[in-house]
Short mmCIF file of C-alpha atoms and ligand atoms in Angstrom, two decimals:
data_model
loop_
_atom_site.label_atom_id
_atom_site.label_comp_id
_atom_site.label_asym_id
_atom_site.label_seq_id
_atom_site.Cartn_x
_atom_site.Cartn_y
_atom_site.Cartn_z
CA MET A 40 -4.20 -4.15 9.00
CA LYS A 41 -2.18 -4.39 5.79
CA LYS A 42 0.70 -1.98 5.38
CA LEU A 43 1.64 -0.13 2.23
CA ILE A 44 4.72 1.79 1.21
CA VAL A 45 4.30 4.25 -1.64
CA LEU A 46 7.33 5.38 -3.66
CA VAL A 47 6.99 8.76 -5.35
CA SER A 48 8.91 11.38 -7.31
CA GLY A 49 6.33 13.85 -8.56
CA ASN A 50 2.93 15.37 -8.14
CA GLY A 51 1.55 12.35 -6.30
CA THR A 52 -1.95 12.20 -7.75
CA ASN A 53 -1.81 8.40 -7.69
CA LEU A 54 -0.67 8.54 -4.07
CA GLN A 55 -3.65 10.80 -3.44
CA ALA A 56 -6.00 8.28 -5.05
CA ILE A 57 -4.71 5.60 -2.68
CA ILE A 58 -4.98 7.91 0.35
CA ASP A 59 -8.56 8.78 -0.61
CA ALA A 60 -9.50 5.14 -1.14
CA ILE A 61 -8.17 4.31 2.32
CA GLU A 62 -10.00 7.24 3.89
CA TYR A 63 -13.26 6.29 2.18
CA GLY A 64 -12.84 2.74 3.48
CA ARG A 65 -12.46 1.18 0.06
CA ILE A 66 -8.95 -0.11 0.75
CA ASP A 67 -8.46 -1.75 4.13
CA ALA A 68 -4.85 -0.75 4.71
CA SER A 69 -2.65 2.02 5.99
CA ILE A 70 0.29 3.73 4.33
CA SER A 71 3.18 3.27 6.72
CA ALA A 72 5.63 5.35 4.69
CA VAL A 73 5.88 7.49 1.59
CA ILE A 74 9.40 7.51 0.21
CA ALA A 75 10.64 10.00 -2.39
CA ASP A 76 13.92 10.29 -4.25
CA ARG A 77 13.51 14.06 -4.66
CA GLU A 78 11.63 17.00 -3.22
CA CYS A 79 8.16 16.75 -4.67
CA PHE A 80 4.56 17.68 -4.08
CA ALA A 81 3.73 14.06 -3.28
CA LEU A 82 5.60 14.48 0.02
CA GLU A 83 3.40 17.44 0.91
CA ARG A 84 0.30 15.40 0.18
CA ALA A 85 1.54 12.66 2.51
CA GLU A 86 2.40 15.11 5.28
CA LYS A 87 -1.03 16.69 5.00
CA HIS A 88 -2.49 13.27 5.80
CA LYS A 89 0.00 12.67 8.66
CA ILE A 90 1.77 9.89 6.81
CA ARG A 91 5.44 9.40 7.60
CA THR A 92 7.67 10.60 4.79
CA PHE A 93 11.26 9.86 3.87
CA LEU A 94 13.35 11.75 1.36
CA LEU A 95 16.20 9.64 0.04
CA LYS A 96 18.16 11.62 -2.50
CA ARG A 97 20.92 9.96 -4.43
CA THR A 98 24.10 12.04 -4.15
CA PRO A 99 27.73 11.46 -5.15
CA GLU A 100 28.44 10.76 -1.46
CA ASN A 101 25.81 8.09 -0.94
CA LYS A 102 25.67 6.56 -4.40
CA GLU A 103 27.50 3.38 -3.30
CA HIS A 104 24.98 2.55 -0.60
CA TYR A 105 21.90 4.44 -1.82
CA PHE A 106 19.89 1.41 -2.85
CA HIS A 107 20.97 -0.54 0.24
CA ASP A 108 19.68 2.31 2.40
CA LEU A 109 16.42 2.31 0.47
CA MET A 110 16.09 -1.44 0.84
CA LYS A 111 16.81 -1.30 4.57
CA LEU A 112 14.21 1.41 5.04
CA MET A 113 11.59 -0.62 3.19
CA GLU A 114 12.49 -3.87 4.96
CA ASP A 115 12.18 -2.21 8.36
CA GLU A 116 8.62 -1.22 7.51
CA ASN A 117 7.74 -4.85 6.75
CA PRO A 118 5.16 -3.84 4.14
CA ASP A 119 2.52 -6.05 2.57
CA LEU A 120 2.77 -4.11 -0.66
CA ILE A 121 5.04 -1.45 -2.17
CA VAL A 122 3.45 0.80 -4.79
CA HIS A 123 5.65 2.63 -7.29
CA ALA A 124 3.46 5.66 -7.93
CA GLY A 125 5.44 7.75 -10.36
CA PHE A 126 8.76 6.74 -8.78
CA MET A 127 11.50 7.71 -11.22
CA LYS A 128 14.18 5.18 -10.25
CA ILE A 129 14.56 1.70 -11.58
CA LEU A 130 15.36 -0.51 -8.62
CA PRO A 131 18.31 -2.91 -8.86
CA PRO A 132 17.64 -6.66 -8.94
CA PHE A 133 18.66 -7.22 -5.30
CA ILE A 134 15.77 -5.05 -4.14
CA VAL A 135 13.31 -6.61 -6.55
CA GLU A 136 14.35 -10.06 -5.26
CA LYS A 137 13.75 -8.98 -1.66
CA PHE A 138 10.10 -8.19 -2.37
CA PRO A 139 8.98 -10.78 -4.90
CA MET A 140 5.50 -9.95 -6.25
CA LYS A 141 5.14 -7.41 -3.48
CA MET A 142 5.89 -4.36 -5.60
CA ILE A 143 3.57 -2.90 -8.21
CA ASN A 144 4.06 -0.09 -10.71
CA ILE A 145 1.76 2.20 -12.66
CA HIS A 146 2.67 2.65 -16.30
CA PRO A 147 0.86 5.17 -18.55
CA ALA A 148 0.43 2.91 -21.58
CA LEU A 149 -0.88 -0.49 -22.53
CA LEU A 150 1.95 -2.90 -21.80
CA PRO A 151 3.66 -4.90 -23.16
CA CYS A 152 3.85 -2.10 -25.76
CA PHE A 153 5.50 1.23 -25.04
CA GLY A 154 7.35 0.07 -21.94
CA GLY A 155 10.90 -0.53 -20.80
CA LYS A 156 13.88 1.75 -20.42
CA GLY A 157 13.33 5.21 -21.88
CA PHE A 158 9.55 4.89 -21.85
CA TYR A 159 8.63 7.28 -19.08
CA GLY A 160 6.66 10.48 -18.78
CA MET A 161 5.83 12.30 -22.00
CA HIS A 162 8.11 10.00 -24.03
CA VAL A 163 5.52 7.27 -23.66
CA HIS A 164 2.65 9.36 -24.97
CA GLU A 165 4.71 10.76 -27.84
CA ALA A 166 5.64 7.24 -28.90
CA VAL A 167 2.03 6.08 -28.67
CA ILE A 168 0.73 8.96 -30.81
CA ASN A 169 3.54 8.63 -33.35
CA SER A 170 2.82 4.90 -33.67
CA GLY A 171 -0.66 5.65 -35.00
CA ALA A 172 -2.30 3.52 -32.32
CA ARG A 173 -5.98 4.29 -31.86
CA ILE A 174 -6.12 3.27 -28.23
CA SER A 175 -3.91 3.77 -25.23
CA GLY A 176 -4.39 3.52 -21.51
CA CYS A 177 -2.58 2.48 -18.39
CA SER A 178 -1.29 -0.70 -16.82
CA VAL A 179 -0.62 -1.64 -13.24
CA HIS A 180 1.81 -4.53 -13.08
CA PHE A 181 4.09 -6.38 -10.71
CA VAL A 182 7.66 -5.14 -10.63
CA THR A 183 10.14 -7.74 -11.78
CA GLU A 184 13.71 -7.42 -13.03
CA ASP A 185 12.29 -7.00 -16.50
CA VAL A 186 11.53 -3.25 -16.59
CA ASP A 187 7.76 -2.77 -17.18
CA GLY A 188 7.59 -6.47 -18.00
CA GLY A 189 6.06 -8.03 -14.88
CA PRO A 190 2.61 -9.69 -14.74
CA ILE A 191 -0.17 -7.20 -15.50
CA ILE A 192 -2.81 -6.77 -12.78
CA ILE A 193 -5.17 -4.15 -14.22
CA GLN A 194 -5.39 -2.24 -17.49
CA LYS A 195 -7.71 0.55 -18.55
CA THR A 196 -8.10 1.86 -22.06
CA ILE A 197 -9.02 5.07 -23.82
CA GLU A 198 -9.54 5.99 -27.45
CA ILE A 199 -7.02 8.37 -28.95
CA ALA A 200 -8.70 11.36 -30.60
CA ASP A 201 -7.34 12.84 -33.83
CA ASP A 202 -6.49 16.05 -32.04
CA ASP A 203 -4.86 14.43 -29.02
CA THR A 204 -1.39 15.62 -28.13
CA PRO A 205 1.00 13.81 -25.78
CA GLU A 206 -0.09 16.29 -23.11
CA SER A 207 -3.83 15.79 -23.59
CA LEU A 208 -3.39 12.04 -23.70
CA ALA A 209 -1.31 12.09 -20.52
CA GLU A 210 -4.04 14.05 -18.79
CA LYS A 211 -6.80 11.65 -19.82
CA ILE A 212 -4.74 8.61 -18.90
CA HIS A 213 -3.88 10.05 -15.51
CA VAL A 214 -7.56 9.86 -14.57
CA LEU A 215 -7.62 6.19 -15.54
CA GLU A 216 -4.48 5.54 -13.51
CA HIS A 217 -6.16 6.69 -10.33
CA LYS A 218 -8.91 4.11 -10.77
CA ALA A 219 -6.53 1.38 -11.91
CA VAL A 220 -4.10 1.75 -9.03
CA VAL A 221 -6.87 1.58 -6.43
CA GLU A 222 -8.33 -1.52 -8.08
CA ALA A 223 -4.92 -3.14 -8.27
CA VAL A 224 -4.08 -2.45 -4.62
CA GLU A 225 -7.49 -3.80 -3.58
CA LYS A 226 -7.01 -6.92 -5.66
CA ILE A 227 -3.53 -7.66 -4.38
CA LEU A 228 -4.40 -7.04 -0.74
CA THR A 229 -7.39 -9.36 -0.86
CA GLY A 230 -5.06 -12.07 -2.16
CA ASN A 231 -7.81 -13.32 -4.43
CA TYR A 232 -5.56 -14.14 -7.38
CA LYS A 233 -2.80 -16.40 -8.54
CA ILE A 234 0.04 -15.77 -10.93
CA GLU A 235 0.35 -18.19 -13.84
CA GLY A 236 3.40 -17.29 -15.90
CA LYS A 237 2.73 -13.69 -16.90
CA ARG A 238 -0.97 -13.86 -16.14
CA VAL A 239 -2.64 -12.66 -12.98
CA VAL A 240 -5.75 -14.78 -12.67
CA SER A 241 -8.64 -14.16 -10.25
CA LEU A 242 -9.39 -17.12 -8.01
CA HIS A 243 -13.16 -16.66 -8.04
C1 GRF B 436 1.99 8.63 -13.82
O1 GRF B 436 1.73 9.05 -15.11
C2 GRF B 436 2.47 7.19 -13.82
O2 GRF B 436 1.92 6.45 -14.85
C3 GRF B 436 3.94 7.34 -14.02
O3 GRF B 436 4.28 8.50 -13.30
C4 GRF B 436 3.15 9.37 -13.22
C5 GRF B 436 2.93 9.75 -11.79
O4 GRF B 436 1.94 10.71 -11.61
N1 GRF B 436 4.62 6.14 -13.61
P1 GRF B 436 1.55 11.18 -10.16
O5 GRF B 436 2.83 11.70 -9.49
O6 GRF B 436 0.97 10.05 -9.40
O7 GRF B 436 0.58 12.29 -10.35
#
């Protein structure tokens, strides 16, 4: 059976969507570890489902070897796929190189717009609304060294209402994320795709 690692920092609703999809038999995989960089509700969700959890906080004492420890932990699990589900750290290139096209990330906007450093959380939705865009959505993409710039696997869209606020938009997009992340995990695990430049193309 395929093995997943899920990296989290927050509420963990995307983690929950993956757990549910596994439990309903939609995704044929198991989550071998949930790793967080801070205390968060996502860890409680994992524990409730008897999934092993690891809390790796970055401190002044471990900052030199923090990312090496994280990499070692992930390597030891030998995962088929690593899902960044609201993980708030940008991984250094040496980790990204270790897991080429084996890490995916959920971003709450339609890449390649509104992505990159500084575009996280509510900042993304504020920027989208201030831009005057009439649609937004979410993207699930491969993690490469280019922050939020890897090949896009799945996107889902939503119309922006005149009275939308960053908060209301975030809420609506969150629902889309849960569908998108499950579809993306399914797609990657079936292996039924190839990557052509920045495009992820279905094989049949
Ligand atoms: C999501 O909005 C995701 O797009 C972003 O972080 C948030 C995580 O939400 N990368 P949750 O912890 O899965 O509820």
